[in-house]
Amino acid sequence: MADVQNLANLVQRLETAVQKLEGSSYAPSSSSSGSTTTTVSSSPNMPSHPSLQAYDQWIANSVDQFIQNSNKIGGELAKQAELLIHAIAEQRLYVGLAARCSKPKDSKTQQELLAPTSNAMTAISSFRDANRRSKQFNHLSAVSEGIPCLGWVCIDKTPCPYIKEMKDAALFYANRVLKEFKGVDDKHVNWVKSLNQMFDDLQAYVKQHHTTGVAWNVKGEPANLKQLKEKPKKAQKPGKGGSAPAPPPPSGPAPPPPPPPAADFTPAAPVQSSENNAGKMFAEIQALKDKAGDGLKQTYKKDADGNKILVGAPPKTKGAPQPVVRKTAPKYGSATQAKKPARFELEGGKKWFVENQSDNHKIEIEATMSQTVYIFKCEKSTIQIHGKCNSITVDSCKKINVVFDNVISQLDVVNCQSVKAQVMGKVSSVQVDKCDGFDMYLSKESINAEFVTAKSSALNISVPMEVDDMDDFKEFAVPEQFKTIWNGKKFVTTMAEQ
């Protein structure tokens, strides 16, 4: 009953926020099973709009189910679900604004309108980074990798494929959850299903109502920040007696309906954003859109000096102010980035942590079957793992070497550059995701190891030339290009010829 009550309270927060966002009457009703259904009734101040109704339906069905499953699991996942509620409520405010107003006049206004959603998305990613030691880290990462799908509002012409791309990024961690809990705990399996369903239903919604980008109301006034924050007057509740009926509308075109207010709740202050900062994504998308001229064809000519200039652009003069260059966060390993202290320790007798090591080639671990090894943000170092451990994860490292004896589960390499790994004994599975440069040296016992790769480049697998020779290897490149053709019944994907 406690889980049901927590769920009801959580969904009620979303309903209250959306009610204040839209200025309409909200009628939540809870079933005996704890599922909450949301019904939005139109009001004189905010007429219902098909795109807004469909967005509410997505919330009531897919988001509600995902929140339920997150709260059944509890822990950090339930806290992250609250941040997800806030992000979706902020985007609903933006969708409602688009239903009333025309597109903003400039990109600066657009970024101001998107800032609340961007900040809410950043809070979700930051929450994941602040809980890297959590047992639910794969769950948190799946949500964090997928939540940039809310950035579809910045994509013109093709927002649906962008949502699918973000879903695919989340699947890397969601599949880890399935592998760990399938046949063990159905709560986690159902959680993954509801996560995928939430992404699929959002894509279906966008395909139907915003096929080529956000569908703005061309008859409305240009959207601005004041409209986003302005609170509408409270509407007279239906059924209330003692008041005169509303006067008929004046002749001529009706004025645009008043905008909704901002959300009345605020998530916990986010920590410093990670490398996958959702706010950066909005800025980068907008910069690309500005550069492309919103899809308009641009014509160039050469000036007297032979330089290529845009037709219609004002001529450059000496002493003209230079454009302001947006500062970006320094990349990992740069001199300007503050380095965290190095860490090398065994926590709770179960997990080895090797973090922020630099130019250290003397790291050795004596591992047991019940222990895992987590290597994070190391650079120009060598880590040797003796014995048989449960699993090894290499995350966000650059130019390191990993030599290990035996792994029961698998070796995971994520977000890395120029990593070399060598197994002296047995490893059955190797997963590589978002890496640029990975070399794997196999032993004779590991020739049949399974490799799963995604969004990676410059991958090579080396095997010993002779059964008893571990000094002479033959290198094989992992394919990076594929060809897909229609065979009359379905699409068939094959490796492109190297």
Coordinates of C-alpha atoms in Angstrom, one line a residue:
M1 CA 0.0 0.0 0.0
A2 CA 2.9 2.3 0.6
D3 CA 4.1 1.9 -3.0
V4 CA 0.6 2.6 -4.3
Q5 CA 0.3 5.8 -2.1
N6 CA 3.7 7.0 -3.3
L7 CA 2.7 6.5 -6.9
A8 CA -0.5 8.3 -6.4
N9 CA 1.3 11.2 -4.8
L10 CA 3.9 11.3 -7.6
V11 CA 1.4 11.3 -10.4
Q12 CA -0.7 13.9 -8.6
R13 CA 2.3 16.2 -8.7
L14 CA 2.4 16.0 -12.4
E15 CA -1.4 16.6 -12.7
T16 CA -1.2 19.6 -10.4
A17 CA 1.7 21.0 -12.4
V18 CA 0.0 20.5 -15.7
Q19 CA -3.2 22.0 -14.3
K20 CA -1.3 25.2 -13.4
L21 CA 0.6 25.1 -16.7
E22 CA -2.6 25.0 -18.8
G23 CA -5.0 26.9 -16.5
S24 CA -7.7 24.2 -17.1
S25 CA -9.7 22.0 -14.8
Y26 CA -8.1 18.7 -14.0
A27 CA -9.9 15.7 -12.8
P28 CA -7.6 12.9 -11.7
S29 CA -9.1 9.6 -10.7
S30 CA -7.4 6.6 -9.2
S31 CA -8.3 3.0 -9.7
S32 CA -8.1 0.4 -7.0
S33 CA -4.9 -1.0 -8.5
G34 CA -3.1 2.4 -8.0
S35 CA -3.1 3.4 -11.7
T36 CA -4.0 7.0 -12.1
T37 CA -5.9 8.3 -15.2
T38 CA -5.7 11.9 -16.2
T39 CA -8.6 13.8 -17.9
V40 CA -8.2 17.3 -19.1
S41 CA -11.4 19.4 -19.6
S42 CA -11.3 22.4 -21.7
S43 CA -11.9 25.9 -20.2
P44 CA -12.7 29.3 -21.7
N45 CA -9.2 30.4 -21.2
M46 CA -7.5 27.4 -22.8
P47 CA -9.4 25.6 -25.6
S48 CA -8.3 22.0 -26.0
H49 CA -6.0 21.4 -28.9
P50 CA -5.6 18.0 -30.7
S51 CA -1.8 18.0 -30.3
L52 CA -2.1 18.9 -26.6
Q53 CA -4.8 16.3 -26.0
A54 CA -2.6 13.6 -27.6
Y55 CA 0.3 14.7 -25.5
D56 CA -1.9 14.3 -22.4
Q57 CA -2.9 10.9 -23.6
W58 CA 0.8 9.9 -23.9
I59 CA 1.3 11.1 -20.3
A60 CA -1.8 9.3 -19.0
N61 CA -0.8 6.0 -20.6
S62 CA 2.9 5.5 -21.3
V63 CA 4.5 7.9 -18.8
D64 CA 2.1 6.9 -16.0
Q65 CA 2.9 3.2 -16.5
F66 CA 6.7 3.9 -16.5
I67 CA 6.4 6.0 -13.3
Q68 CA 4.4 3.1 -11.7
N69 CA 7.1 0.6 -12.5
S70 CA 9.9 2.9 -11.4
N71 CA 8.3 3.4 -8.0
K72 CA 7.7 -0.4 -7.6
I73 CA 11.5 -0.8 -7.8
G74 CA 12.1 2.3 -5.6
G75 CA 15.5 3.7 -4.5
E76 CA 17.3 6.2 -6.7
L77 CA 15.2 5.2 -9.6
A78 CA 12.1 6.6 -7.9
K79 CA 13.9 9.8 -7.3
Q80 CA 15.0 10.0 -10.9
A81 CA 11.3 9.5 -11.9
E82 CA 10.4 12.7 -10.1
L83 CA 12.9 14.6 -12.3
L84 CA 11.4 12.9 -15.3
I85 CA 8.0 14.2 -14.3
H86 CA 9.3 17.7 -14.1
A87 CA 11.0 17.5 -17.6
I88 CA 7.8 16.3 -19.2
A89 CA 5.7 18.9 -17.5
E90 CA 8.0 21.6 -18.8
Q91 CA 7.8 20.2 -22.3
R92 CA 4.0 20.1 -22.1
L93 CA 4.1 23.8 -21.4
Y94 CA 6.2 24.3 -24.5
V95 CA 3.8 22.2 -26.6
G96 CA 0.8 24.2 -25.3
L97 CA 2.6 27.4 -26.2
A98 CA 3.1 26.2 -29.8
A99 CA -0.6 25.4 -30.0
R100 CA -1.5 29.1 -29.3
C101 CA 1.4 31.0 -30.8
S102 CA 3.5 31.2 -34.0
K103 CA 7.1 30.4 -34.1
P104 CA 9.5 32.7 -32.2
K105 CA 11.1 35.5 -34.3
D106 CA 14.7 34.7 -33.4
S107 CA 16.8 31.8 -32.2
K108 CA 17.6 33.6 -28.9
T109 CA 13.9 33.6 -27.9
Q110 CA 13.7 30.0 -28.9
Q111 CA 16.5 29.1 -26.6
E112 CA 14.9 31.0 -23.7
L113 CA 11.7 29.1 -24.2
L114 CA 13.5 25.8 -24.3
A115 CA 15.7 26.6 -21.2
P116 CA 13.3 25.1 -18.6
T117 CA 13.1 21.8 -20.4
S118 CA 16.8 21.8 -21.0
N119 CA 17.6 22.4 -17.3
A120 CA 15.2 19.6 -16.3
M121 CA 16.9 17.2 -18.7
T122 CA 20.3 18.2 -17.4
A123 CA 19.1 17.4 -13.8
I124 CA 18.3 13.8 -14.9
S125 CA 21.8 13.3 -16.4
S126 CA 23.5 14.9 -13.4
F127 CA 21.5 12.7 -11.0
R128 CA 22.9 9.6 -12.8
D129 CA 26.4 10.9 -12.6
A130 CA 26.0 11.6 -8.9
N131 CA 24.9 8.0 -8.2
R132 CA 27.6 6.0 -10.1
R133 CA 28.0 3.6 -7.2
S134 CA 24.3 2.8 -7.1
K135 CA 23.2 -0.8 -7.7
Q136 CA 20.6 0.8 -10.1
F137 CA 23.3 2.5 -12.2
N138 CA 22.2 0.7 -15.4
H139 CA 18.6 1.8 -14.8
L140 CA 19.6 5.4 -14.2
S141 CA 21.8 5.4 -17.3
A142 CA 19.1 4.0 -19.5
V143 CA 16.8 6.9 -18.6
S144 CA 19.7 9.4 -18.8
E145 CA 20.8 8.3 -22.2
G146 CA 17.2 8.3 -23.5
I147 CA 15.9 11.5 -22.0
P148 CA 17.5 13.7 -24.8
C149 CA 14.6 12.4 -26.9
L150 CA 12.7 15.4 -25.5
G151 CA 15.0 17.4 -27.8
W152 CA 12.8 16.5 -30.7
V153 CA 11.3 20.0 -30.4
C154 CA 14.6 21.4 -31.8
I155 CA 14.6 19.1 -34.9
D156 CA 13.1 20.4 -38.1
K157 CA 11.9 18.0 -40.8
T158 CA 12.9 14.7 -39.2
P159 CA 12.2 14.7 -35.4
C160 CA 11.0 11.0 -35.4
P161 CA 14.3 9.4 -36.4
Y162 CA 16.0 11.5 -33.7
I163 CA 13.7 10.0 -31.0
K164 CA 14.6 6.5 -32.2
E165 CA 18.3 7.3 -32.1
M166 CA 18.0 8.3 -28.4
K167 CA 15.9 5.2 -27.7
D168 CA 18.7 3.1 -29.2
A169 CA 21.2 4.8 -27.0
A170 CA 19.1 3.9 -23.9
L171 CA 18.9 0.3 -25.1
F172 CA 22.5 -0.4 -24.4
Y173 CA 21.9 0.0 -20.6
A174 CA 18.3 -1.4 -20.7
N175 CA 19.6 -4.6 -22.2
R176 CA 22.0 -4.9 -19.2
V177 CA 19.1 -4.6 -16.9
L178 CA 17.3 -7.4 -18.8
K179 CA 20.4 -9.6 -18.8
E180 CA 20.7 -9.2 -15.0
F181 CA 17.0 -9.6 -14.0
K182 CA 15.4 -11.7 -16.7
G183 CA 14.0 -14.8 -15.0
V184 CA 14.9 -13.4 -11.6
D185 CA 12.7 -10.3 -11.0
D186 CA 9.8 -9.4 -13.3
K187 CA 9.6 -5.9 -11.9
H188 CA 12.8 -4.9 -13.7
V189 CA 11.7 -6.7 -16.9
N190 CA 8.4 -4.8 -16.9
W191 CA 10.3 -1.6 -16.2
V192 CA 12.4 -2.0 -19.4
K193 CA 9.2 -2.8 -21.4
S194 CA 7.5 0.4 -20.1
L195 CA 10.6 2.4 -20.9
N196 CA 10.7 1.2 -24.5
Q197 CA 6.9 1.7 -24.8
M198 CA 7.2 5.3 -23.6
F199 CA 9.8 6.1 -26.3
D200 CA 7.8 4.3 -29.0
D201 CA 4.6 6.1 -28.1
L202 CA 6.3 9.5 -28.0
Q203 CA 7.6 8.8 -31.5
A204 CA 4.1 7.9 -32.7
Y205 CA 2.8 11.1 -31.2
V206 CA 5.4 13.3 -32.9
K207 CA 4.9 11.5 -36.2
Q208 CA 1.1 12.2 -36.1
H209 CA 1.1 15.8 -34.8
H210 CA 4.6 17.2 -35.5
T211 CA 5.8 15.3 -38.5
T212 CA 8.2 17.9 -39.8
G213 CA 9.0 19.7 -36.5
V214 CA 6.9 21.5 -33.9
A215 CA 3.5 22.5 -35.3
W216 CA 3.2 26.2 -34.4
N217 CA 0.0 28.1 -34.7
V218 CA 0.6 30.3 -37.8
K219 CA -2.4 32.5 -36.8
G220 CA -1.1 33.3 -33.3
E221 CA 1.3 36.0 -32.1
P222 CA 5.0 35.1 -32.1
A223 CA 5.9 33.2 -29.0
N224 CA 8.1 34.9 -26.4
L225 CA 9.3 34.3 -22.8
K226 CA 6.7 36.7 -21.3
Q227 CA 3.9 34.6 -22.8
L228 CA 5.5 31.4 -21.4
K229 CA 5.6 32.8 -17.8
E230 CA 2.4 34.9 -17.8
K231 CA -0.4 33.4 -15.7
P232 CA -3.9 33.3 -17.3
K233 CA -7.0 34.4 -15.4
K234 CA -8.9 31.7 -13.6
A235 CA -11.8 30.3 -15.5
Q236 CA -15.3 30.1 -14.0
K237 CA -15.9 26.5 -13.0
P238 CA -18.8 24.8 -14.8
G239 CA -21.9 24.3 -12.7
K240 CA -21.3 27.3 -10.4
G241 CA -24.5 29.4 -9.9
G242 CA -25.1 33.0 -9.1
S243 CA -23.1 34.5 -12.0
A244 CA -24.0 35.9 -15.3
P245 CA -23.3 33.9 -18.4
A246 CA -20.2 34.7 -20.4
P247 CA -20.7 37.5 -23.0
P248 CA -20.6 36.5 -26.6
P249 CA -17.3 36.9 -28.4
P250 CA -16.8 40.2 -30.2
S251 CA -17.0 40.4 -34.0
G252 CA -13.8 39.9 -36.0
P253 CA -11.0 37.5 -35.4
A254 CA -10.8 36.2 -31.8
P255 CA -7.8 37.2 -29.8
P256 CA -5.3 34.4 -29.0
P257 CA -5.9 32.6 -25.7
P258 CA -3.8 33.6 -22.7
P259 CA -0.6 31.5 -22.2
P260 CA -0.2 29.1 -19.2
P261 CA 2.0 29.9 -16.2
A262 CA 5.3 28.3 -15.4
A263 CA 5.5 25.1 -13.3
D264 CA 5.2 25.7 -9.6
F265 CA 7.6 23.1 -8.4
T266 CA 11.4 23.0 -8.9
P267 CA 13.7 19.9 -8.9
A268 CA 16.7 19.7 -6.7
A269 CA 19.6 21.9 -7.9
P270 CA 21.6 19.9 -10.4
V271 CA 25.3 19.3 -9.9
Q272 CA 27.8 20.1 -12.6
S273 CA 26.6 18.6 -15.9
S274 CA 28.4 15.6 -17.4
E275 CA 29.9 15.2 -20.8
N276 CA 26.5 14.2 -22.1
N277 CA 25.0 17.5 -21.0
A278 CA 21.4 17.9 -22.3
G279 CA 21.7 21.6 -22.3
K280 CA 24.7 21.4 -24.7
M281 CA 22.5 19.4 -27.0
F282 CA 19.9 22.2 -27.4
A283 CA 22.7 24.8 -28.1
E284 CA 24.4 22.6 -30.6
I285 CA 21.1 21.8 -32.4
Q286 CA 20.2 25.4 -32.6
A287 CA 23.6 26.4 -33.8
L288 CA 23.4 23.9 -36.6
K289 CA 20.0 25.1 -37.5
D290 CA 21.1 28.7 -37.6
K291 CA 24.1 27.8 -39.8
A292 CA 21.8 26.0 -42.2
G293 CA 19.5 29.0 -42.5
D294 CA 16.4 27.0 -41.4
G295 CA 16.6 24.8 -44.5
L296 CA 16.6 27.7 -47.0
K297 CA 18.8 27.5 -50.0
Q298 CA 21.8 29.9 -49.7
T299 CA 23.7 31.4 -52.6
Y300 CA 27.3 32.4 -52.5
K301 CA 29.6 34.6 -54.7
K302 CA 33.2 35.7 -54.7
D303 CA 34.2 39.2 -53.6
A304 CA 37.0 41.3 -55.1
D305 CA 39.6 39.4 -53.1
G306 CA 38.3 36.0 -54.2
N307 CA 36.7 35.1 -50.9
K308 CA 33.4 33.2 -50.8
I309 CA 30.6 35.3 -49.3
L310 CA 26.8 34.8 -48.9
V311 CA 24.6 36.8 -51.3
G312 CA 22.7 39.4 -49.4
A313 CA 25.1 39.4 -46.4
P314 CA 26.4 42.9 -45.4
P315 CA 30.0 43.5 -46.5
K316 CA 32.7 43.0 -44.0
T317 CA 34.6 46.1 -42.9
K318 CA 37.9 46.5 -41.2
G319 CA 37.5 46.9 -37.5
A320 CA 34.1 45.2 -37.4
P321 CA 33.4 43.4 -34.2
Q322 CA 34.2 39.7 -34.3
P323 CA 31.4 37.2 -33.6
V324 CA 31.1 36.0 -30.1
V325 CA 32.4 32.4 -29.8
R326 CA 30.4 30.2 -27.4
K327 CA 32.7 28.7 -24.8
T328 CA 32.3 24.9 -24.4
A329 CA 33.4 22.7 -21.6
P330 CA 37.0 21.5 -21.9
K331 CA 37.3 17.9 -23.1
Y332 CA 38.4 15.2 -20.7
G333 CA 42.2 15.2 -20.2
S334 CA 42.7 18.9 -21.2
A335 CA 44.9 21.1 -19.1
T336 CA 42.0 23.4 -18.1
Q337 CA 39.8 20.7 -16.7
A338 CA 40.0 20.3 -12.9
K339 CA 41.3 16.8 -12.2
K340 CA 39.7 14.8 -9.4
P341 CA 41.9 12.9 -7.0
A342 CA 43.0 9.5 -8.1
R343 CA 41.3 6.5 -6.4
F344 CA 42.3 2.8 -6.1
E345 CA 40.5 0.8 -3.5
L346 CA 38.2 -2.2 -2.8
E347 CA 34.8 -1.1 -1.5
G348 CA 32.8 -3.5 0.6
G349 CA 34.9 -6.4 -0.4
K350 CA 32.9 -6.6 -3.7
K351 CA 34.0 -3.8 -6.1
W352 CA 37.4 -2.5 -7.1
F353 CA 37.4 1.2 -8.1
V354 CA 40.3 2.5 -10.3
E355 CA 39.5 6.1 -11.0
N356 CA 41.3 9.2 -12.4
Q357 CA 44.7 7.5 -12.7
S358 CA 47.2 9.2 -15.0
D359 CA 50.6 7.9 -16.1
N360 CA 50.5 5.0 -13.7
H361 CA 51.7 1.7 -15.0
K362 CA 52.0 -0.1 -11.7
I363 CA 48.3 -0.8 -10.9
E364 CA 47.7 -4.5 -10.0
I365 CA 44.6 -6.1 -8.6
E366 CA 44.2 -9.5 -7.0
A367 CA 40.6 -10.3 -7.7
T368 CA 38.2 -13.1 -6.7
M369 CA 35.1 -14.6 -8.4
S370 CA 32.7 -12.4 -6.4
Q371 CA 34.4 -9.1 -7.2
T372 CA 33.9 -6.7 -10.1
V373 CA 36.4 -4.1 -11.4
Y374 CA 35.3 -0.6 -12.4
I375 CA 37.9 1.6 -14.3
F376 CA 36.8 5.2 -14.8
K377 CA 38.5 8.2 -16.4
C378 CA 42.0 6.9 -16.4
E379 CA 44.6 8.0 -18.9
K380 CA 48.0 6.7 -20.1
S381 CA 48.0 3.9 -17.5
T382 CA 48.2 0.1 -17.3
I383 CA 45.9 -2.0 -15.1
Q384 CA 46.7 -5.7 -14.4
I385 CA 44.0 -7.9 -13.0
H386 CA 45.1 -11.3 -11.6
G387 CA 42.9 -14.2 -10.7
K388 CA 39.3 -14.6 -11.8
C389 CA 36.8 -11.7 -11.4
N390 CA 33.1 -11.4 -12.1
S391 CA 33.2 -8.6 -14.6
I392 CA 35.3 -5.6 -15.8
T393 CA 34.0 -2.2 -16.9
V394 CA 36.2 0.4 -18.6
D395 CA 34.4 3.8 -18.7
S396 CA 35.5 7.1 -20.2
C397 CA 39.2 6.2 -20.4
K398 CA 41.9 7.3 -22.8
K399 CA 45.1 5.5 -23.9
I400 CA 45.2 2.8 -21.3
N401 CA 46.1 -0.9 -21.3
V402 CA 44.1 -3.6 -19.4
V403 CA 45.6 -7.0 -18.9
F404 CA 43.5 -9.7 -17.1
D405 CA 43.4 -13.4 -16.5
N406 CA 39.8 -14.6 -16.4
V407 CA 36.4 -12.9 -16.4
I408 CA 33.2 -14.9 -15.6
S409 CA 30.6 -12.5 -17.0
Q410 CA 32.0 -10.0 -19.6
L411 CA 34.3 -7.1 -20.4
D412 CA 32.5 -3.7 -21.0
V413 CA 34.3 -0.8 -22.7
V414 CA 32.2 2.4 -22.9
N415 CA 33.0 6.0 -24.1
C416 CA 36.7 5.3 -24.5
Q417 CA 39.6 6.3 -26.8
S418 CA 42.6 4.2 -27.7
V419 CA 42.2 1.3 -25.3
K420 CA 44.0 -2.0 -25.5
A421 CA 42.9 -5.1 -23.6
Q422 CA 44.5 -8.6 -23.4
V423 CA 43.0 -11.7 -21.9
M424 CA 45.5 -14.3 -20.7
G425 CA 42.8 -16.9 -19.8
K426 CA 39.1 -17.0 -20.5
V427 CA 36.5 -14.3 -21.4
S428 CA 33.2 -15.2 -23.0
S429 CA 31.7 -11.8 -23.9
V430 CA 33.1 -8.4 -24.8
Q431 CA 30.8 -5.3 -25.3
V432 CA 32.1 -2.1 -26.9
D433 CA 30.0 1.0 -27.1
K434 CA 30.8 4.6 -28.2
C435 CA 34.5 4.0 -28.5
D436 CA 37.1 5.3 -30.9
G437 CA 40.0 2.9 -31.1
F438 CA 39.9 -0.5 -29.3
D439 CA 42.3 -3.4 -29.7
M440 CA 41.5 -6.8 -28.1
Y441 CA 44.2 -9.5 -27.9
L442 CA 42.6 -13.0 -27.3
S443 CA 44.1 -16.1 -25.8
K444 CA 43.6 -19.6 -27.2
E445 CA 40.9 -20.2 -24.6
S446 CA 38.9 -17.1 -25.7
I447 CA 38.9 -17.6 -29.5
N448 CA 35.1 -18.2 -29.3
A449 CA 34.4 -15.0 -27.4
E450 CA 31.3 -13.1 -28.5
F451 CA 31.7 -9.4 -29.4
V452 CA 28.9 -6.9 -29.3
T453 CA 29.8 -3.5 -30.7
A454 CA 27.7 -0.3 -31.2
K455 CA 28.6 3.3 -32.4
S456 CA 32.3 2.6 -32.4
S457 CA 35.2 2.9 -34.8
A458 CA 38.7 1.5 -35.3
L459 CA 38.1 -1.8 -33.6
N460 CA 40.6 -4.7 -34.0
I461 CA 40.7 -8.2 -32.7
S462 CA 44.0 -10.1 -32.6
V463 CA 44.4 -13.9 -32.2
P464 CA 47.6 -15.9 -31.6
M465 CA 49.1 -17.3 -34.8
E466 CA 50.0 -20.6 -33.1
V467 CA 48.1 -22.3 -30.3
D468 CA 51.0 -22.1 -27.8
D469 CA 52.4 -18.7 -29.1
M470 CA 51.2 -15.6 -27.3
D471 CA 53.8 -13.3 -28.8
D472 CA 52.8 -13.4 -32.5
F473 CA 49.3 -12.3 -33.3
K474 CA 47.2 -11.9 -36.4
E475 CA 44.9 -8.8 -36.5
F476 CA 41.4 -8.7 -37.8
A477 CA 39.4 -5.5 -38.2
V478 CA 35.8 -5.4 -37.0
P479 CA 33.4 -4.1 -39.7
E480 CA 32.1 -0.6 -39.4
Q481 CA 30.1 -0.2 -42.6
F482 CA 27.0 -2.2 -43.6
K483 CA 24.8 -2.5 -46.6
T484 CA 21.0 -2.8 -46.4
I485 CA 18.9 -3.9 -49.4
W486 CA 15.2 -5.0 -50.0
N487 CA 15.0 -8.6 -51.0
G488 CA 11.3 -8.5 -51.9
K489 CA 10.0 -9.5 -48.5
K490 CA 12.2 -7.7 -46.0
F491 CA 15.3 -5.6 -45.6
V492 CA 18.6 -7.6 -45.3
T493 CA 21.7 -6.1 -43.8
T494 CA 25.1 -7.4 -44.8
M495 CA 28.7 -6.3 -44.1
A496 CA 30.1 -3.9 -46.7
E497 CA 33.2 -5.2 -48.5
Q498 CA 36.3 -4.0 -46.8

